[in-house]
């Protein structure tokens, strides 16, 4: 008899819940004091051992390892992000690196991170023309070489990464993938980035004279790149959804106990509007994300996913801001935790294509496809 | 490498083209050209030149101070270690000294009592305040608040209309500041159990006061806690609002508490999302004695002074929003003009031009509303509250647009936009959350609305 997929998913989520409650939540309990580097690396190692992070030993249970639609991964990632967006993003990027290297038929030891965004976003409309196989003109080529060429790129990731897998465009009509050992990179940390305090924002470039560990040309490089971007984008939105859900829960909890104007504040229309707006943002994105994750993430799915991100991230930012507003002055204080969620959401919104750029890619995709 | 000069942005004809407004307008008659103009100068210069001379001078003067003393310190001040309660960093103290000498701690009153140039007296009080606040906020939100929160504490003293208080309290304090010994005031209304309830009448009518004054020999004994008090950590004088023992919020009275008074303690300062250069303090009052002479405005006058102060300060808070939106806009513009993608500056791309134009329009609209509210000789609650919530909501939107424009670079602290976004978030909360400010508009319009209700239901 075939196992019931919904009960299987439910069992996995229960297990993930155990890990979240037992390991992640205690480690990130103080939002004003981000978890230290060593403790974070240890937490990720625990996640790897638990099987959340994709890898050789998970038997297919890790993130982005399920065949077909990534329903399970999206749900798992959202659940982890509800506890901490930084942990969830690290799990996502590490699993994506595993997914990508598996597709490239590589085995790379150590902690890898997929860094799929370009120097500045994604390469605007030229990206759409590249991945749809449309003819690239000189301006497109210049844009893609500038975006995915030699120049330093930005990355928000855990400190402890050992290698990166990155897309590379040198002209033509395809994309290569490079695996770069950390020792071969010039890595500059930019301290005090906006959100995701557990992680660091780096710029990186290949050291002069250094060579990639692997430089892989595949016949369908552009298509594989589109798939990787699709998974990266679904993951980013899943992380954002979890963070927004957390902000909403915090606001609801506070609104149930705080008394102003002679009554508990969740009975005031002003607060109800904020909570409803936050809830509406979450429900809208969740419904869209669940729907998108019910089919396999192919290159053809990319415009839908990017459109979803273009609308979804601003919605979730608005929802989390509404949640913060419920707290009044308390929401502005770091130990309350909700301001960090707002920052995390803004950080995710600008990563891997900000909403206006994503909209451009979608429009160009439609144009390129007639 | 400096790029060669360009004669046009992508998608536009060069100014020298006969199809551009600059060149085409030259064909119009001189009379017609008085009706339409080509104005390539920046908006700040344009607006400043349109102001009456004393206000324009004031705007330029404060901008120069902000450029010199705030801009270079902004990022470091944001990252400075959190000081122990009641302590100030040497850098902040040095800035306060400079600001005191410059007159920023005493400009609610004209010379010789305060530092406001007498030429500004012929304008509504709020106009110079709005100009000054926008300039400081544009330079840095946290340092702006460090230098501006004092006026919130000064306001009830001025509004008390008690010349004795002004002579006995404000004048010497302002002279101290002018000598480079900053005398900061703070305004303490919020309590752990009362945020909105101390900012609007309906909530106050149902609130049981947390800070209470009990009669004692020659004065009053204050007990309670105040929280989130901007500048409360460094203030030498704190206006503490408390109810009289056994009475409700109608008995609220403003008491002047000196730093160092027995029983007064800065219990903690908050770790905040932004505006980190300015402390938000929790103040503990454990039987603090206040002499009768230090009751400001008379017993039971505190509620009126509180409401009047809030309505005065909401207009400068709107200006804070405008200043922070302008900071984000200026940073985004600079980024768009200097960051190249595929060999072209970002500003060449049409979507970037659209975003910048939208941000310019939003910021200008918020400023117009703020200046309108500030142009009244008397602060009107509905106008002040509406300017506050609208300008600060717009400002956050502009900061978010700037973040989107900078894309993945927006998260970098050095780019300053993310800081403006963190700073601006507070302006939607203090001086009453924006939700409370919406209700303040209706409260002010209540009689008019009730009159309409009295005309009866529609058929």
JSON list of C-alpha atoms in Angstrom, two decimals, chain B residues 138-277:
[
{"chain": "B", "resi": 138, "resn": "UNK", "atom": "CA", "xyz": [18.36, 64.20, 7.19]},
{"chain": "B", "resi": 139, "resn": "UNK", "atom": "CA", "xyz": [21.90, 64.15, 8.63]},
{"chain": "B", "resi": 140, "resn": "UNK", "atom": "CA", "xyz": [21.17, 61.45, 11.19]},
{"chain": "B", "resi": 141, "resn": "UNK", "atom": "CA", "xyz": [18.07, 60.22, 12.99]},
{"chain": "B", "resi": 142, "resn": "UNK", "atom": "CA", "xyz": [19.72, 59.21, 16.26]},
{"chain": "B", "resi": 143, "resn": "UNK", "atom": "CA", "xyz": [21.83, 62.33, 16.67]},
{"chain": "B", "resi": 144, "resn": "UNK", "atom": "CA", "xyz": [18.83, 64.45, 15.67]},
{"chain": "B", "resi": 145, "resn": "UNK", "atom": "CA", "xyz": [16.86, 62.91, 18.52]},
{"chain": "B", "resi": 146, "resn": "UNK", "atom": "CA", "xyz": [19.76, 63.37, 20.91]},
{"chain": "B", "resi": 147, "resn": "UNK", "atom": "CA", "xyz": [19.63, 67.10, 20.14]},
{"chain": "B", "resi": 148, "resn": "UNK", "atom": "CA", "xyz": [15.87, 67.51, 19.73]},
{"chain": "B", "resi": 149, "resn": "UNK", "atom": "CA", "xyz": [14.26, 65.54, 22.56]},
{"chain": "B", "resi": 150, "resn": "UNK", "atom": "CA", "xyz": [15.22, 68.33, 24.95]},
{"chain": "B", "resi": 151, "resn": "UNK", "atom": "CA", "xyz": [12.72, 70.68, 23.34]},
{"chain": "B", "resi": 152, "resn": "UNK", "atom": "CA", "xyz": [9.99, 68.24, 24.25]},
{"chain": "B", "resi": 153, "resn": "UNK", "atom": "CA", "xyz": [10.94, 68.72, 27.90]},
{"chain": "B", "resi": 154, "resn": "UNK", "atom": "CA", "xyz": [11.21, 72.48, 27.47]},
{"chain": "B", "resi": 155, "resn": "UNK", "atom": "CA", "xyz": [7.79, 72.80, 25.82]},
{"chain": "B", "resi": 156, "resn": "UNK", "atom": "CA", "xyz": [5.63, 72.34, 28.95]},
{"chain": "B", "resi": 157, "resn": "UNK", "atom": "CA", "xyz": [7.71, 74.96, 30.75]},
{"chain": "B", "resi": 158, "resn": "UNK", "atom": "CA", "xyz": [7.15, 77.43, 27.92]},
{"chain": "B", "resi": 159, "resn": "UNK", "atom": "CA", "xyz": [3.49, 76.48, 27.58]},
{"chain": "B", "resi": 160, "resn": "UNK", "atom": "CA", "xyz": [2.95, 76.98, 31.30]},
{"chain": "B", "resi": 161, "resn": "UNK", "atom": "CA", "xyz": [3.18, 80.70, 30.50]},
{"chain": "B", "resi": 162, "resn": "UNK", "atom": "CA", "xyz": [4.76, 81.17, 33.90]},
{"chain": "B", "resi": 163, "resn": "UNK", "atom": "CA", "xyz": [7.38, 83.86, 33.51]},
{"chain": "B", "resi": 164, "resn": "UNK", "atom": "CA", "xyz": [8.79, 82.91, 36.88]},
{"chain": "B", "resi": 165, "resn": "UNK", "atom": "CA", "xyz": [9.50, 79.39, 35.67]},
{"chain": "B", "resi": 166, "resn": "UNK", "atom": "CA", "xyz": [11.02, 80.69, 32.49]},
{"chain": "B", "resi": 167, "resn": "UNK", "atom": "CA", "xyz": [13.28, 83.09, 34.40]},
{"chain": "B", "resi": 168, "resn": "UNK", "atom": "CA", "xyz": [14.15, 80.68, 37.20]},
{"chain": "B", "resi": 169, "resn": "UNK", "atom": "CA", "xyz": [14.47, 77.42, 35.25]},
{"chain": "B", "resi": 170, "resn": "UNK", "atom": "CA", "xyz": [14.83, 77.94, 31.55]},
{"chain": "B", "resi": 171, "resn": "UNK", "atom": "CA", "xyz": [17.00, 81.01, 31.42]},
{"chain": "B", "resi": 172, "resn": "UNK", "atom": "CA", "xyz": [19.83, 79.61, 33.58]},
{"chain": "B", "resi": 173, "resn": "UNK", "atom": "CA", "xyz": [19.59, 76.24, 31.82]},
{"chain": "B", "resi": 174, "resn": "UNK", "atom": "CA", "xyz": [19.84, 77.88, 28.42]},
{"chain": "B", "resi": 175, "resn": "UNK", "atom": "CA", "xyz": [22.81, 79.92, 29.58]},
{"chain": "B", "resi": 176, "resn": "UNK", "atom": "CA", "xyz": [24.52, 76.74, 30.74]},
{"chain": "B", "resi": 177, "resn": "UNK", "atom": "CA", "xyz": [23.97, 75.20, 27.33]},
{"chain": "B", "resi": 178, "resn": "UNK", "atom": "CA", "xyz": [25.24, 78.30, 25.57]},
{"chain": "B", "resi": 179, "resn": "UNK", "atom": "CA", "xyz": [28.44, 78.06, 27.65]},
{"chain": "B", "resi": 180, "resn": "UNK", "atom": "CA", "xyz": [28.98, 74.53, 26.40]},
{"chain": "B", "resi": 181, "resn": "UNK", "atom": "CA", "xyz": [27.59, 72.78, 29.47]},
{"chain": "B", "resi": 182, "resn": "UNK", "atom": "CA", "xyz": [24.56, 71.10, 27.93]},
{"chain": "B", "resi": 183, "resn": "UNK", "atom": "CA", "xyz": [21.43, 71.25, 30.02]},
{"chain": "B", "resi": 184, "resn": "UNK", "atom": "CA", "xyz": [19.08, 68.70, 28.53]},
{"chain": "B", "resi": 185, "resn": "UNK", "atom": "CA", "xyz": [15.40, 68.48, 29.47]},
{"chain": "B", "resi": 186, "resn": "UNK", "atom": "CA", "xyz": [13.18, 65.41, 29.14]},
{"chain": "B", "resi": 187, "resn": "UNK", "atom": "CA", "xyz": [9.44, 64.89, 28.97]},
{"chain": "B", "resi": 188, "resn": "UNK", "atom": "CA", "xyz": [8.23, 61.90, 30.99]},
{"chain": "B", "resi": 189, "resn": "UNK", "atom": "CA", "xyz": [4.68, 60.78, 30.40]},
{"chain": "B", "resi": 190, "resn": "UNK", "atom": "CA", "xyz": [4.76, 57.11, 29.31]},
{"chain": "B", "resi": 191, "resn": "UNK", "atom": "CA", "xyz": [4.40, 54.48, 32.00]},
{"chain": "B", "resi": 192, "resn": "UNK", "atom": "CA", "xyz": [4.82, 50.71, 31.80]},
{"chain": "B", "resi": 193, "resn": "UNK", "atom": "CA", "xyz": [1.03, 50.32, 31.89]},
{"chain": "B", "resi": 194, "resn": "UNK", "atom": "CA", "xyz": [0.20, 53.39, 29.83]},
{"chain": "B", "resi": 195, "resn": "UNK", "atom": "CA", "xyz": [1.41, 54.30, 26.36]},
{"chain": "B", "resi": 196, "resn": "UNK", "atom": "CA", "xyz": [-1.60, 55.45, 24.40]},
{"chain": "B", "resi": 197, "resn": "UNK", "atom": "CA", "xyz": [-3.57, 56.07, 27.60]},
{"chain": "B", "resi": 198, "resn": "UNK", "atom": "CA", "xyz": [-1.45, 59.10, 28.41]},
{"chain": "B", "resi": 199, "resn": "UNK", "atom": "CA", "xyz": [-1.84, 60.47, 24.88]},
{"chain": "B", "resi": 200, "resn": "UNK", "atom": "CA", "xyz": [-5.59, 60.57, 24.37]},
{"chain": "B", "resi": 201, "resn": "UNK", "atom": "CA", "xyz": [-8.52, 61.57, 26.54]},
{"chain": "B", "resi": 202, "resn": "UNK", "atom": "CA", "xyz": [-10.70, 58.50, 26.31]},
{"chain": "B", "resi": 203, "resn": "UNK", "atom": "CA", "xyz": [-7.93, 56.14, 27.35]},
{"chain": "B", "resi": 204, "resn": "UNK", "atom": "CA", "xyz": [-6.85, 58.51, 30.09]},
{"chain": "B", "resi": 205, "resn": "UNK", "atom": "CA", "xyz": [-10.39, 58.64, 31.46]},
{"chain": "B", "resi": 206, "resn": "UNK", "atom": "CA", "xyz": [-10.20, 54.89, 32.07]},
{"chain": "B", "resi": 207, "resn": "UNK", "atom": "CA", "xyz": [-6.56, 54.69, 33.16]},
{"chain": "B", "resi": 208, "resn": "UNK", "atom": "CA", "xyz": [-5.47, 54.31, 36.75]},
{"chain": "B", "resi": 209, "resn": "UNK", "atom": "CA", "xyz": [-2.39, 56.50, 37.09]},
{"chain": "B", "resi": 210, "resn": "UNK", "atom": "CA", "xyz": [0.84, 54.65, 37.80]},
{"chain": "B", "resi": 211, "resn": "UNK", "atom": "CA", "xyz": [2.95, 57.58, 38.94]},
{"chain": "B", "resi": 212, "resn": "UNK", "atom": "CA", "xyz": [1.47, 59.37, 41.91]},
{"chain": "B", "resi": 213, "resn": "UNK", "atom": "CA", "xyz": [2.35, 62.52, 43.86]},
{"chain": "B", "resi": 214, "resn": "UNK", "atom": "CA", "xyz": [1.68, 62.55, 47.58]},
{"chain": "B", "resi": 215, "resn": "UNK", "atom": "CA", "xyz": [1.64, 65.76, 49.59]},
{"chain": "B", "resi": 216, "resn": "UNK", "atom": "CA", "xyz": [4.74, 66.20, 51.74]},
{"chain": "B", "resi": 217, "resn": "UNK", "atom": "CA", "xyz": [6.29, 69.03, 53.69]},
{"chain": "B", "resi": 218, "resn": "UNK", "atom": "CA", "xyz": [6.84, 71.98, 51.37]},
{"chain": "B", "resi": 219, "resn": "UNK", "atom": "CA", "xyz": [6.05, 70.03, 48.25]},
{"chain": "B", "resi": 220, "resn": "UNK", "atom": "CA", "xyz": [5.23, 66.65, 46.80]},
{"chain": "B", "resi": 221, "resn": "UNK", "atom": "CA", "xyz": [6.65, 63.16, 46.95]},
{"chain": "B", "resi": 222, "resn": "UNK", "atom": "CA", "xyz": [6.66, 61.29, 43.62]},
{"chain": "B", "resi": 223, "resn": "UNK", "atom": "CA", "xyz": [6.55, 57.54, 43.29]},
{"chain": "B", "resi": 224, "resn": "UNK", "atom": "CA", "xyz": [6.32, 55.42, 40.12]},
{"chain": "B", "resi": 225, "resn": "UNK", "atom": "CA", "xyz": [8.11, 54.57, 36.91]},
{"chain": "B", "resi": 226, "resn": "UNK", "atom": "CA", "xyz": [8.30, 56.22, 33.52]},
{"chain": "B", "resi": 227, "resn": "UNK", "atom": "CA", "xyz": [9.55, 54.41, 30.46]},
{"chain": "B", "resi": 228, "resn": "UNK", "atom": "CA", "xyz": [10.88, 55.04, 26.92]},
{"chain": "B", "resi": 229, "resn": "UNK", "atom": "CA", "xyz": [11.82, 58.59, 27.88]},
{"chain": "B", "resi": 230, "resn": "UNK", "atom": "CA", "xyz": [13.88, 60.06, 25.05]},
{"chain": "B", "resi": 231, "resn": "UNK", "atom": "CA", "xyz": [16.92, 61.77, 26.50]},
{"chain": "B", "resi": 232, "resn": "UNK", "atom": "CA", "xyz": [15.87, 60.75, 30.02]},
{"chain": "B", "resi": 233, "resn": "UNK", "atom": "CA", "xyz": [19.28, 59.14, 30.46]},
{"chain": "B", "resi": 234, "resn": "UNK", "atom": "CA", "xyz": [21.18, 62.41, 30.10]},
{"chain": "B", "resi": 235, "resn": "UNK", "atom": "CA", "xyz": [18.61, 65.02, 31.17]},
{"chain": "B", "resi": 236, "resn": "UNK", "atom": "CA", "xyz": [19.47, 67.39, 33.96]},
{"chain": "B", "resi": 237, "resn": "UNK", "atom": "CA", "xyz": [15.79, 68.31, 34.30]},
{"chain": "B", "resi": 238, "resn": "UNK", "atom": "CA", "xyz": [12.86, 65.98, 33.75]},
{"chain": "B", "resi": 239, "resn": "UNK", "atom": "CA", "xyz": [9.23, 67.02, 33.48]},
{"chain": "B", "resi": 240, "resn": "UNK", "atom": "CA", "xyz": [7.48, 64.17, 35.25]},
{"chain": "B", "resi": 241, "resn": "UNK", "atom": "CA", "xyz": [3.74, 63.98, 34.90]},
{"chain": "B", "resi": 242, "resn": "UNK", "atom": "CA", "xyz": [1.94, 62.43, 37.86]},
{"chain": "B", "resi": 243, "resn": "UNK", "atom": "CA", "xyz": [-1.55, 62.25, 39.31]},
{"chain": "B", "resi": 244, "resn": "UNK", "atom": "CA", "xyz": [-2.27, 63.59, 42.75]},
{"chain": "B", "resi": 245, "resn": "UNK", "atom": "CA", "xyz": [-2.79, 60.91, 45.35]},
{"chain": "B", "resi": 246, "resn": "UNK", "atom": "CA", "xyz": [-6.32, 59.55, 45.36]},
{"chain": "B", "resi": 247, "resn": "UNK", "atom": "CA", "xyz": [-7.29, 61.34, 42.14]},
{"chain": "B", "resi": 248, "resn": "UNK", "atom": "CA", "xyz": [-7.54, 60.34, 38.49]},
{"chain": "B", "resi": 249, "resn": "UNK", "atom": "CA", "xyz": [-5.82, 61.52, 35.34]},
{"chain": "B", "resi": 250, "resn": "UNK", "atom": "CA", "xyz": [-7.67, 64.85, 35.51]},
{"chain": "B", "resi": 251, "resn": "UNK", "atom": "CA", "xyz": [-5.31, 65.70, 38.37]},
{"chain": "B", "resi": 252, "resn": "UNK", "atom": "CA", "xyz": [-2.18, 65.15, 36.26]},
{"chain": "B", "resi": 253, "resn": "UNK", "atom": "CA", "xyz": [0.43, 67.68, 37.21]},
{"chain": "B", "resi": 254, "resn": "UNK", "atom": "CA", "xyz": [3.83, 68.46, 35.73]},
{"chain": "B", "resi": 255, "resn": "UNK", "atom": "CA", "xyz": [6.65, 68.25, 38.26]},
{"chain": "B", "resi": 256, "resn": "UNK", "atom": "CA", "xyz": [10.18, 69.39, 37.55]},
{"chain": "B", "resi": 257, "resn": "UNK", "atom": "CA", "xyz": [12.61, 66.75, 38.81]},
{"chain": "B", "resi": 258, "resn": "UNK", "atom": "CA", "xyz": [16.33, 67.45, 38.89]},
{"chain": "B", "resi": 259, "resn": "UNK", "atom": "CA", "xyz": [18.86, 64.79, 38.04]},
{"chain": "B", "resi": 260, "resn": "UNK", "atom": "CA", "xyz": [20.51, 63.70, 41.25]},
{"chain": "B", "resi": 261, "resn": "UNK", "atom": "CA", "xyz": [17.40, 64.23, 43.36]},
{"chain": "B", "resi": 262, "resn": "UNK", "atom": "CA", "xyz": [17.27, 61.56, 46.09]},
{"chain": "B", "resi": 263, "resn": "UNK", "atom": "CA", "xyz": [15.06, 58.67, 44.95]},
{"chain": "B", "resi": 264, "resn": "UNK", "atom": "CA", "xyz": [15.46, 59.46, 41.23]},
{"chain": "B", "resi": 265, "resn": "UNK", "atom": "CA", "xyz": [17.27, 56.84, 39.19]},
{"chain": "B", "resi": 266, "resn": "UNK", "atom": "CA", "xyz": [17.83, 55.99, 35.54]},
{"chain": "B", "resi": 267, "resn": "UNK", "atom": "CA", "xyz": [16.93, 52.32, 35.87]},
{"chain": "B", "resi": 268, "resn": "UNK", "atom": "CA", "xyz": [17.78, 51.22, 32.33]},
{"chain": "B", "resi": 269, "resn": "UNK", "atom": "CA", "xyz": [18.16, 52.37, 28.77]},
{"chain": "B", "resi": 270, "resn": "UNK", "atom": "CA", "xyz": [16.67, 50.42, 25.93]},
{"chain": "B", "resi": 271, "resn": "UNK", "atom": "CA", "xyz": [18.36, 48.61, 23.07]},
{"chain": "B", "resi": 272, "resn": "UNK", "atom": "CA", "xyz": [16.53, 49.99, 20.05]},
{"chain": "B", "resi": 273, "resn": "UNK", "atom": "CA", "xyz": [16.03, 49.15, 16.41]},
{"chain": "B", "resi": 274, "resn": "UNK", "atom": "CA", "xyz": [17.33, 52.54, 15.33]},
{"chain": "B", "resi": 275, "resn": "UNK", "atom": "CA", "xyz": [17.90, 56.09, 16.56]},
{"chain": "B", "resi": 276, "resn": "UNK", "atom": "CA", "xyz": [20.54, 54.44, 18.71]},
{"chain": "B", "resi": 277, "resn": "UNK", "atom": "CA", "xyz": [22.54, 57.58, 19.40]}
]
